[in-house]
Amino acid sequence: MSITPVTRFHEALRRRDFAAARAELHEDLAFRGPFDEFERADDYLGALEQLWGVVDSVETRHVSSNGDEGVVLYDMTTGTPAGTQLICEWYGVRDGKVAWIRAVFDTAPFAFLREARAAGTT
């Protein structure tokens, strides 16, 4: 099986087309990242739309796949103190849609987000 849903998902995010991005996700999408965990695609996408408010651009650096799994490395450029950060996401595809995502990145540059969340301003 191909990881085509993953590449379509990333292309939709690059265009900020959240409806097209959502179409690539299973309803019961499981997301795990350094800050959040979600068990529903709509919850994940809501958080992603909020994050995209500070994202200036996303540039894919590498895509690889093995069967129904894929890895995408990309630079996420923000207009925040975090600047540009390398993000790694590992994806699983089931029935032609993204079923799970595991995000890995250095959280230190995003300390300001954790502080804002603790203060209740995000």
Tab-separated table of N, CA, C and O in Angstrom:
chain	number	residue	atom	x	y	z
A	1	MET	N	0.838	-1.188	0.000
A	1	MET	CA	0.000	0.000	0.000
A	1	MET	C	0.875	1.240	0.000
A	1	MET	O	1.988	1.235	0.477
A	2	SER	N	0.361	2.298	-0.488
A	2	SER	CA	1.089	3.553	-0.643
A	2	SER	C	0.807	4.502	0.521
A	2	SER	O	-0.225	4.398	1.183
A	3	ILE	N	1.716	5.425	0.742
A	3	ILE	CA	1.467	6.466	1.743
A	3	ILE	C	0.927	7.726	1.076
A	3	ILE	O	1.011	8.813	1.625
A	4	THR	N	0.320	7.574	-0.075
A	4	THR	CA	-0.243	8.718	-0.792
A	4	THR	C	-1.133	9.595	0.084
A	4	THR	O	-1.069	10.815	-0.024
A	5	PRO	N	-1.975	9.028	0.963
A	5	PRO	CA	-2.780	9.910	1.830
A	5	PRO	C	-1.922	10.846	2.675
A	5	PRO	O	-2.321	11.977	2.959
A	6	VAL	N	-0.736	10.389	3.052
A	6	VAL	CA	0.175	11.223	3.842
A	6	VAL	C	0.653	12.410	3.009
A	6	VAL	O	0.640	13.553	3.477
A	7	THR	N	1.056	12.158	1.784
A	7	THR	CA	1.536	13.261	0.942
A	7	THR	C	0.399	14.219	0.597
A	7	THR	O	0.604	15.435	0.574
A	8	ARG	N	-0.803	13.690	0.373
A	8	ARG	CA	-1.949	14.581	0.114
A	8	ARG	C	-2.281	15.408	1.354
A	8	ARG	O	-2.610	16.598	1.254
A	9	PHE	N	-2.175	14.794	2.527
A	9	PHE	CA	-2.412	15.496	3.791
A	9	PHE	C	-1.439	16.660	3.936
A	9	PHE	O	-1.836	17.796	4.226
A	10	HIS	N	-0.155	16.401	3.688
A	10	HIS	CA	0.850	17.460	3.815
A	10	HIS	C	0.650	18.563	2.781
A	10	HIS	O	0.814	19.750	3.089
A	11	GLU	N	0.319	18.190	1.573
A	11	GLU	CA	0.058	19.204	0.543
A	11	GLU	C	-1.119	20.089	0.935
A	11	GLU	O	-1.089	21.311	0.755
A	12	ALA	N	-2.163	19.481	1.471
A	12	ALA	CA	-3.333	20.259	1.901
A	12	ALA	C	-2.951	21.221	3.027
A	12	ALA	O	-3.381	22.385	3.031
A	13	LEU	N	-2.150	20.766	3.974
A	13	LEU	CA	-1.715	21.652	5.060
A	13	LEU	C	-0.873	22.805	4.529
A	13	LEU	O	-1.013	23.939	4.989
A	14	ARG	N	0.005	22.499	3.582
A	14	ARG	CA	0.830	23.567	2.995
A	14	ARG	C	-0.040	24.651	2.379
A	14	ARG	O	0.267	25.829	2.453
A	15	ARG	N	-1.183	24.244	1.791
A	15	ARG	CA	-2.122	25.194	1.178
A	15	ARG	C	-3.095	25.785	2.194
A	15	ARG	O	-3.921	26.613	1.842
A	16	ARG	N	-3.021	25.298	3.429
A	16	ARG	CA	-3.949	25.691	4.492
A	16	ARG	C	-5.389	25.302	4.148
A	16	ARG	O	-6.348	25.963	4.528
A	17	ASP	N	-5.527	24.199	3.445
A	17	ASP	CA	-6.829	23.659	3.072
A	17	ASP	C	-7.177	22.566	4.080
A	17	ASP	O	-6.927	21.379	3.852
A	18	PHE	N	-7.751	22.970	5.208
A	18	PHE	CA	-8.005	22.040	6.298
A	18	PHE	C	-9.104	21.030	5.967
A	18	PHE	O	-9.082	19.909	6.471
A	19	ALA	N	-10.036	21.394	5.109
A	19	ALA	CA	-11.067	20.438	4.687
A	19	ALA	C	-10.437	19.306	3.879
A	19	ALA	O	-10.763	18.129	4.083
A	20	ALA	N	-9.527	19.641	2.981
A	20	ALA	CA	-8.834	18.608	2.192
A	20	ALA	C	-7.931	17.767	3.094
A	20	ALA	O	-7.835	16.549	2.913
A	21	ALA	N	-7.285	18.390	4.069
A	21	ALA	CA	-6.445	17.645	5.015
A	21	ALA	C	-7.304	16.664	5.811
A	21	ALA	O	-6.943	15.493	5.980
A	22	ARG	N	-8.458	17.120	6.273
A	22	ARG	CA	-9.353	16.262	7.063
A	22	ARG	C	-9.815	15.054	6.257
A	22	ARG	O	-9.969	13.950	6.805
A	23	ALA	N	-10.012	15.229	4.978
A	23	ALA	CA	-10.482	14.134	4.118
A	23	ALA	C	-9.486	12.978	4.057
A	23	ALA	O	-9.871	11.851	3.713
A	24	GLU	N	-8.233	13.214	4.414
A	24	GLU	CA	-7.206	12.175	4.378
A	24	GLU	C	-7.067	11.421	5.696
A	24	GLU	O	-6.259	10.500	5.801
A	25	LEU	N	-7.853	11.798	6.715
A	25	LEU	CA	-7.708	11.226	8.050
A	25	LEU	C	-8.867	10.295	8.402
A	25	LEU	O	-10.029	10.611	8.128
A	26	HIS	N	-8.543	9.177	9.065
A	26	HIS	CA	-9.573	8.312	9.635
A	26	HIS	C	-10.267	9.053	10.765
A	26	HIS	O	-9.632	9.843	11.482
A	27	GLU	N	-11.537	8.793	10.947
A	27	GLU	CA	-12.294	9.393	12.057
A	27	GLU	C	-11.610	9.123	13.390
A	27	GLU	O	-11.516	10.003	14.241
A	28	ASP	N	-11.113	7.894	13.580
A	28	ASP	CA	-10.494	7.506	14.853
A	28	ASP	C	-8.971	7.667	14.830
A	28	ASP	O	-8.248	6.907	15.475
A	29	LEU	N	-8.508	8.672	14.122
A	29	LEU	CA	-7.073	8.963	14.054
A	29	LEU	C	-6.478	9.016	15.458
A	29	LEU	O	-7.033	9.665	16.351
A	30	ALA	N	-5.355	8.355	15.638
A	30	ALA	CA	-4.620	8.408	16.911
A	30	ALA	C	-3.368	9.244	16.687
A	30	ALA	O	-2.526	8.889	15.875
A	31	PHE	N	-3.265	10.365	17.405
A	31	PHE	CA	-2.101	11.240	17.304
A	31	PHE	C	-1.402	11.266	18.654
A	31	PHE	O	-2.044	11.421	19.698
A	32	ARG	N	-0.075	11.155	18.619
A	32	ARG	CA	0.767	11.290	19.807
A	32	ARG	C	1.902	12.242	19.477
A	32	ARG	O	2.618	12.053	18.505
A	33	GLY	N	2.050	13.267	20.307
A	33	GLY	CA	3.135	14.216	20.134
A	33	GLY	C	3.661	14.654	21.483
A	33	GLY	O	3.127	14.257	22.522
A	34	PRO	N	4.698	15.479	21.502
A	34	PRO	CA	5.283	15.920	22.765
A	34	PRO	C	4.327	16.714	23.656
A	34	PRO	O	4.453	16.676	24.873
A	35	PHE	N	3.363	17.416	23.053
A	35	PHE	CA	2.459	18.256	23.835
A	35	PHE	C	1.052	17.700	23.966
A	35	PHE	O	0.374	17.966	24.945
A	36	ASP	N	0.573	16.980	22.956
A	36	ASP	CA	-0.822	16.560	22.920
A	36	ASP	C	-0.986	15.130	22.450
A	36	ASP	O	-0.110	14.578	21.774
A	37	GLU	N	-2.151	14.565	22.783
A	37	GLU	CA	-2.582	13.270	22.271
A	37	GLU	C	-4.048	13.397	21.906
A	37	GLU	O	-4.818	14.034	22.635
A	38	PHE	N	-4.431	12.807	20.773
A	38	PHE	CA	-5.814	12.853	20.318
A	38	PHE	C	-6.227	11.476	19.838
A	38	PHE	O	-5.406	10.723	19.310
A	39	GLU	N	-7.518	11.175	19.969
A	39	GLU	CA	-8.080	9.906	19.501
A	39	GLU	C	-9.151	10.125	18.436
A	39	GLU	O	-9.775	9.172	18.007
A	40	ARG	N	-9.358	11.370	18.039
A	40	ARG	CA	-10.348	11.696	17.009
A	40	ARG	C	-9.741	12.693	16.032
A	40	ARG	O	-9.085	13.660	16.435
A	41	ALA	N	-10.003	12.481	14.760
A	41	ALA	CA	-9.442	13.344	13.716
A	41	ALA	C	-9.871	14.796	13.898
A	41	ALA	O	-9.055	15.709	13.732
A	42	ASP	N	-11.128	15.035	14.244
A	42	ASP	CA	-11.602	16.417	14.373
A	42	ASP	C	-10.907	17.156	15.509
A	42	ASP	O	-10.617	18.348	15.396
A	43	ASP	N	-10.634	16.462	16.614
A	43	ASP	CA	-9.906	17.093	17.728
A	43	ASP	C	-8.485	17.451	17.309
A	43	ASP	O	-7.986	18.544	17.598
A	44	TYR	N	-7.838	16.523	16.632
A	44	TYR	CA	-6.480	16.766	16.144
A	44	TYR	C	-6.460	17.936	15.161
A	44	TYR	O	-5.633	18.838	15.271
A	45	LEU	N	-7.378	17.927	14.220
A	45	LEU	CA	-7.395	18.979	13.213
A	45	LEU	C	-7.684	20.345	13.839
A	45	LEU	O	-7.112	21.353	13.433
A	46	GLY	N	-8.544	20.396	14.858
A	46	GLY	CA	-8.807	21.653	15.558
A	46	GLY	C	-7.543	22.224	16.180
A	46	GLY	O	-7.269	23.426	16.085
A	47	ALA	N	-6.753	21.352	16.807
A	47	ALA	CA	-5.486	21.797	17.398
A	47	ALA	C	-4.507	22.229	16.316
A	47	ALA	O	-3.781	23.216	16.469
A	48	LEU	N	-4.504	21.511	15.209
A	48	LEU	CA	-3.614	21.837	14.097
A	48	LEU	C	-3.966	23.197	13.490
A	48	LEU	O	-3.078	24.000	13.193
A	49	GLU	N	-5.242	23.465	13.329
A	49	GLU	CA	-5.665	24.764	12.793
A	49	GLU	C	-5.214	25.900	13.716
A	49	GLU	O	-4.780	26.951	13.244
A	50	GLN	N	-5.299	25.676	15.018
A	50	GLN	CA	-4.841	26.688	15.970
A	50	GLN	C	-3.332	26.886	15.847
A	50	GLN	O	-2.853	28.018	15.798
A	51	LEU	N	-2.574	25.794	15.764
A	51	LEU	CA	-1.123	25.888	15.591
A	51	LEU	C	-0.768	26.621	14.312
A	51	LEU	O	0.143	27.436	14.289
A	52	TRP	N	-1.500	26.338	13.244
A	52	TRP	CA	-1.191	26.937	11.944
A	52	TRP	C	-1.354	28.452	11.970
A	52	TRP	O	-0.874	29.130	11.078
A	53	GLY	N	-1.963	28.990	13.016
A	53	GLY	CA	-2.045	30.442	13.177
A	53	GLY	C	-0.684	31.097	13.361
A	53	GLY	O	-0.533	32.285	13.089
A	54	VAL	N	0.317	30.325	13.814
A	54	VAL	CA	1.668	30.875	14.001
A	54	VAL	C	2.658	30.325	12.984
A	54	VAL	O	3.826	30.691	13.013
A	55	VAL	N	2.197	29.428	12.101
A	55	VAL	CA	3.081	28.827	11.100
A	55	VAL	C	3.103	29.696	9.849
A	55	VAL	O	2.059	30.006	9.280
A	56	ASP	N	4.304	30.091	9.443
A	56	ASP	CA	4.467	30.871	8.215
A	56	ASP	C	4.583	29.970	6.989
A	56	ASP	O	4.039	30.273	5.941
A	57	SER	N	5.323	28.873	7.145
A	57	SER	CA	5.497	27.956	6.012
A	57	SER	C	5.960	26.596	6.504
A	57	SER	O	6.448	26.454	7.624
A	58	VAL	N	5.797	25.611	5.616
A	58	VAL	CA	6.257	24.257	5.863
A	58	VAL	C	6.978	23.795	4.605
A	58	VAL	O	6.449	23.914	3.501
A	59	GLU	N	8.209	23.309	4.781
A	59	GLU	CA	8.975	22.825	3.639
A	59	GLU	C	9.400	21.377	3.894
A	59	GLU	O	10.163	21.099	4.829
A	60	THR	N	8.891	20.468	3.087
A	60	THR	CA	9.222	19.056	3.227
A	60	THR	C	10.681	18.840	2.850
A	60	THR	O	11.150	19.296	1.819
A	61	ARG	N	11.394	18.112	3.713
A	61	ARG	CA	12.806	17.806	3.490
A	61	ARG	C	13.020	16.358	3.066
A	61	ARG	O	13.952	16.057	2.326
A	62	HIS	N	12.159	15.451	3.553
A	62	HIS	CA	12.343	14.030	3.251
A	62	HIS	C	11.024	13.298	3.464
A	62	HIS	O	10.302	13.574	4.412
A	63	VAL	N	10.746	12.349	2.567
A	63	VAL	CA	9.602	11.445	2.700
A	63	VAL	C	10.106	10.043	2.397
A	63	VAL	O	10.803	9.837	1.402
A	64	SER	N	9.790	9.098	3.267
A	64	SER	CA	10.123	7.713	2.991
A	64	SER	C	8.959	6.841	3.444
A	64	SER	O	8.146	7.250	4.270
A	65	SER	N	8.898	5.632	2.869
A	65	SER	CA	7.804	4.744	3.234
A	65	SER	C	8.249	3.299	3.217
A	65	SER	O	9.225	2.931	2.554
A	66	ASN	N	7.503	2.507	3.959
A	66	ASN	CA	7.702	1.068	4.011
A	66	ASN	C	6.318	0.466	4.223
A	66	ASN	O	5.781	0.510	5.328
A	67	GLY	N	5.733	-0.038	3.158
A	67	GLY	CA	4.390	-0.599	3.259
A	67	GLY	C	3.375	0.472	3.606
A	67	GLY	O	3.265	1.483	2.914
A	68	ASP	N	2.651	0.266	4.701
A	68	ASP	CA	1.592	1.187	5.130
A	68	ASP	C	2.088	2.237	6.116
A	68	ASP	O	1.279	2.878	6.790
A	69	GLU	N	3.396	2.405	6.228
A	69	GLU	CA	3.953	3.398	7.136
A	69	GLU	C	4.849	4.349	6.364
A	69	GLU	O	5.461	3.972	5.367
A	70	GLY	N	4.910	5.578	6.839
A	70	GLY	CA	5.770	6.570	6.208
A	70	GLY	C	6.310	7.549	7.218
A	70	GLY	O	5.763	7.696	8.314
A	71	VAL	N	7.384	8.201	6.844
A	71	VAL	CA	8.009	9.220	7.672
A	71	VAL	C	8.173	10.472	6.828
A	71	VAL	O	8.597	10.409	5.671
A	72	VAL	N	7.813	11.618	7.417
A	72	VAL	CA	7.988	12.910	6.763
A	72	VAL	C	8.809	13.791	7.691
A	72	VAL	O	8.469	13.948	8.865
A	73	LEU	N	9.901	14.328	7.165
A	73	LEU	CA	10.696	15.334	7.875
A	73	LEU	C	10.442	16.663	7.192
A	73	LEU	O	10.526	16.748	5.958
A	74	TYR	N	10.126	17.673	7.976
A	74	TYR	CA	9.873	18.977	7.368
A	74	TYR	C	10.311	20.107	8.285
A	74	TYR	O	10.370	19.950	9.505
A	75	ASP	N	10.661	21.226	7.657
A	75	ASP	CA	10.961	22.452	8.389
A	75	ASP	C	9.668	23.223	8.545
A	75	ASP	O	8.974	23.493	7.556
A	76	MET	N	9.341	23.562	9.771
A	76	MET	CA	8.173	24.389	10.056
A	76	MET	C	8.689	25.764	10.493
A	76	MET	O	9.372	25.877	11.511
A	77	THR	N	8.400	26.764	9.705
A	77	THR	CA	8.835	28.120	10.005
A	77	THR	C	7.688	28.868	10.658
A	77	THR	O	6.581	28.907	10.124
A	78	THR	N	7.988	29.460	11.803
A	78	THR	CA	6.974	30.210	12.545
A	78	THR	C	7.417	31.658	12.712
A	78	THR	O	8.612	31.964	12.607
A	79	GLY	N	6.472	32.500	13.017
A	79	GLY	CA	6.766	33.889	13.343
A	79	GLY	C	6.860	34.066	14.846
A	79	GLY	O	6.476	35.103	15.380
A	80	THR	N	7.366	33.048	15.524
A	80	THR	CA	7.461	33.043	16.984
A	80	THR	C	8.925	32.921	17.388
A	80	THR	O	9.791	32.723	16.531
A	81	PRO	N	9.201	32.975	18.695
A	81	PRO	CA	10.586	32.753	19.136
A	81	PRO	C	11.152	31.392	18.719
A	81	PRO	O	12.360	31.215	18.682
A	82	ALA	N	10.304	30.432	18.364
A	82	ALA	CA	10.789	29.107	17.933
A	82	ALA	C	11.454	29.165	16.570
A	82	ALA	O	12.253	28.298	16.228
A	83	GLY	N	11.119	30.175	15.770
A	83	GLY	CA	11.728	30.300	14.444
A	83	GLY	C	11.390	29.123	13.551
A	83	GLY	O	10.236	28.740	13.434
A	84	THR	N	12.411	28.522	12.932
A	84	THR	CA	12.232	27.359	12.061
A	84	THR	C	12.723	26.119	12.789
A	84	THR	O	13.848	26.097	13.293
A	85	GLN	N	11.878	25.096	12.822
A	85	GLN	CA	12.211	23.866	13.526
A	85	GLN	C	11.988	22.654	12.628
A	85	GLN	O	11.031	22.619	11.845
A	86	LEU	N	12.864	21.664	12.779
A	86	LEU	CA	12.724	20.400	12.056
A	86	LEU	C	11.736	19.516	12.816
A	86	LEU	O	11.896	19.281	14.019
A	87	ILE	N	10.726	19.035	12.113
A	87	ILE	CA	9.692	18.176	12.691
A	87	ILE	C	9.761	16.816	11.995
A	87	ILE	O	9.916	16.740	10.782
A	88	CYS	N	9.629	15.754	12.769
A	88	CYS	CA	9.567	14.398	12.222
A	88	CYS	C	8.211	13.812	12.586
A	88	CYS	O	7.814	13.832	13.765
A	89	GLU	N	7.500	13.313	11.574
A	89	GLU	CA	6.224	12.651	11.823
A	89	GLU	C	6.233	11.273	11.170
A	89	GLU	O	6.606	11.128	10.008
A	90	TRP	N	5.811	10.290	11.957
A	90	TRP	CA	5.721	8.906	11.513
A	90	TRP	C	4.243	8.603	11.354
A	90	TRP	O	3.448	8.885	12.271
A	91	TYR	N	3.847	8.085	10.202
A	91	TYR	CA	2.437	7.889	9.860
A	91	TYR	C	2.124	6.426	9.601
A	91	TYR	O	2.957	5.689	9.077
A	92	GLY	N	0.898	6.045	9.918
A	92	GLY	CA	0.362	4.745	9.545
A	92	GLY	C	-0.891	4.953	8.708
A	92	GLY	O	-1.725	5.806	9.030
A	93	VAL	N	-1.009	4.188	7.627
A	93	VAL	CA	-2.147	4.294	6.713
A	93	VAL	C	-2.955	3.003	6.798
A	93	VAL	O	-2.394	1.906	6.820
A	94	ARG	N	-4.271	3.157	6.875
A	94	ARG	CA	-5.194	2.023	6.889
A	94	ARG	C	-6.381	2.347	5.998
A	94	ARG	O	-6.950	3.435	6.119
A	95	ASP	N	-6.722	1.451	5.116
A	95	ASP	CA	-7.882	1.632	4.230
A	95	ASP	C	-7.810	2.949	3.444
A	95	ASP	O	-8.826	3.621	3.247
A	96	GLY	N	-6.605	3.338	3.037
A	96	GLY	CA	-6.447	4.518	2.198
A	96	GLY	C	-6.505	5.849	2.923
A	96	GLY	O	-6.566	6.908	2.283
A	97	LYS	N	-6.475	5.829	4.268
A	97	LYS	CA	-6.486	7.077	5.045
A	97	LYS	C	-5.447	6.997	6.154
A	97	LYS	O	-5.071	5.911	6.597
A	98	VAL	N	-5.019	8.156	6.625
A	98	VAL	CA	-4.062	8.217	7.727
A	98	VAL	C	-4.773	7.760	9.000
A	98	VAL	O	-5.786	8.338	9.392
A	99	ALA	N	-4.234	6.712	9.631
A	99	ALA	CA	-4.846	6.130	10.824
A	99	ALA	C	-4.158	6.564	12.120
A	99	ALA	O	-4.795	6.640	13.163
A	100	TRP	N	-2.854	6.831	12.038
A	100	TRP	CA	-2.137	7.290	13.226
A	100	TRP	C	-0.935	8.141	12.825
A	100	TRP	O	-0.414	8.010	11.722
A	101	ILE	N	-0.572	9.021	13.748
A	101	ILE	CA	0.581	9.922	13.560
A	101	ILE	C	1.336	9.988	14.880
A	101	ILE	O	0.730	10.165	15.942
A	102	ARG	N	2.639	9.900	14.794
A	102	ARG	CA	3.519	10.092	15.951
A	102	ARG	C	4.481	11.205	15.595
A	102	ARG	O	5.278	11.088	14.657
A	103	ALA	N	4.393	12.328	16.295
A	103	ALA	CA	5.250	13.492	16.030
A	103	ALA	C	6.399	13.542	17.034
A	103	ALA	O	6.200	13.305	18.229
A	104	VAL	N	7.590	13.861	16.517
A	104	VAL	CA	8.787	13.960	17.342
A	104	VAL	C	9.528	15.234	16.946
A	104	VAL	O	9.777	15.459	15.765
A	105	PHE	N	9.849	16.058	17.935
A	105	PHE	CA	10.627	17.265	17.688
A	105	PHE	C	11.176	17.786	19.007
A	105	PHE	O	10.720	17.390	20.077
A	106	ASP	N	12.160	18.659	18.911
A	106	ASP	CA	12.755	19.294	20.087
A	106	ASP	C	11.749	20.289	20.650
A	106	ASP	O	11.363	21.246	19.972
A	107	THR	N	11.324	20.088	21.873
A	107	THR	CA	10.305	20.958	22.463
A	107	THR	C	10.885	22.241	23.076
A	107	THR	O	10.139	23.180	23.313
A	108	ALA	N	12.181	22.290	23.301
A	108	ALA	CA	12.774	23.462	23.964
A	108	ALA	C	12.443	24.781	23.269
A	108	ALA	O	12.076	25.755	23.948
A	109	PRO	N	12.522	24.878	21.924
A	109	PRO	CA	12.201	26.155	21.285
A	109	PRO	C	10.732	26.573	21.443
A	109	PRO	O	10.398	27.726	21.222
A	110	PHE	N	9.876	25.630	21.855
A	110	PHE	CA	8.457	25.922	22.006
A	110	PHE	C	8.058	26.148	23.468
A	110	PHE	O	6.878	26.099	23.805
A	111	ALA	N	9.035	26.419	24.334
A	111	ALA	CA	8.757	26.634	25.757
A	111	ALA	C	7.741	27.753	25.965
A	111	ALA	O	6.909	27.684	26.869
A	112	PHE	N	7.761	28.767	25.123
A	112	PHE	CA	6.820	29.876	25.256
A	112	PHE	C	5.373	29.397	25.120
A	112	PHE	O	4.467	29.936	25.757
A	113	LEU	N	5.128	28.353	24.311
A	113	LEU	CA	3.774	27.808	24.167
A	113	LEU	C	3.335	27.117	25.452
A	113	LEU	O	2.189	27.270	25.888
A	114	ARG	N	4.253	26.383	26.040
A	114	ARG	CA	3.936	25.692	27.305
A	114	ARG	C	3.630	26.715	28.390
A	114	ARG	O	2.684	26.544	29.170
A	115	GLU	N	4.397	27.804	28.428
A	115	GLU	CA	4.164	28.848	29.428
A	115	GLU	C	2.814	29.531	29.213
A	115	GLU	O	2.084	29.800	30.147
A	116	ALA	N	2.468	29.806	27.957
A	116	ALA	CA	1.188	30.430	27.638
A	116	ALA	C	0.036	29.498	28.011
A	116	ALA	O	-0.984	29.936	28.539
A	117	ARG	N	0.199	28.214	27.735
A	117	ARG	CA	-0.848	27.238	28.070
A	117	ARG	C	-1.048	27.186	29.569
A	117	ARG	O	-2.178	27.144	30.058
A	118	ALA	N	0.046	27.185	30.336
A	118	ALA	CA	-0.042	27.139	31.794
A	118	ALA	C	-0.721	28.390	32.348
A	118	ALA	O	-1.446	28.337	33.335
A	119	ALA	N	-0.498	29.523	31.660
A	119	ALA	CA	-1.113	30.774	32.087
A	119	ALA	C	-2.557	30.899	31.601
A	119	ALA	O	-3.254	31.849	31.954
A	120	GLY	N	-2.986	29.942	30.752
A	120	GLY	CA	-4.360	29.962	30.251
A	120	GLY	C	-4.596	30.944	29.134
A	120	GLY	O	-5.731	31.342	28.860
A	121	THR	N	-3.538	31.311	28.390
A	121	THR	CA	-3.695	32.288	27.314
A	121	THR	C	-3.724	31.649	25.943
A	121	THR	O	-3.768	32.353	24.945
A	122	THR	N	-3.688	30.300	25.848
A	122	THR	CA	-3.821	29.637	24.545
A	122	THR	C	-4.964	28.674	24.558
A	122	THR	O	-5.462	28.277	25.545
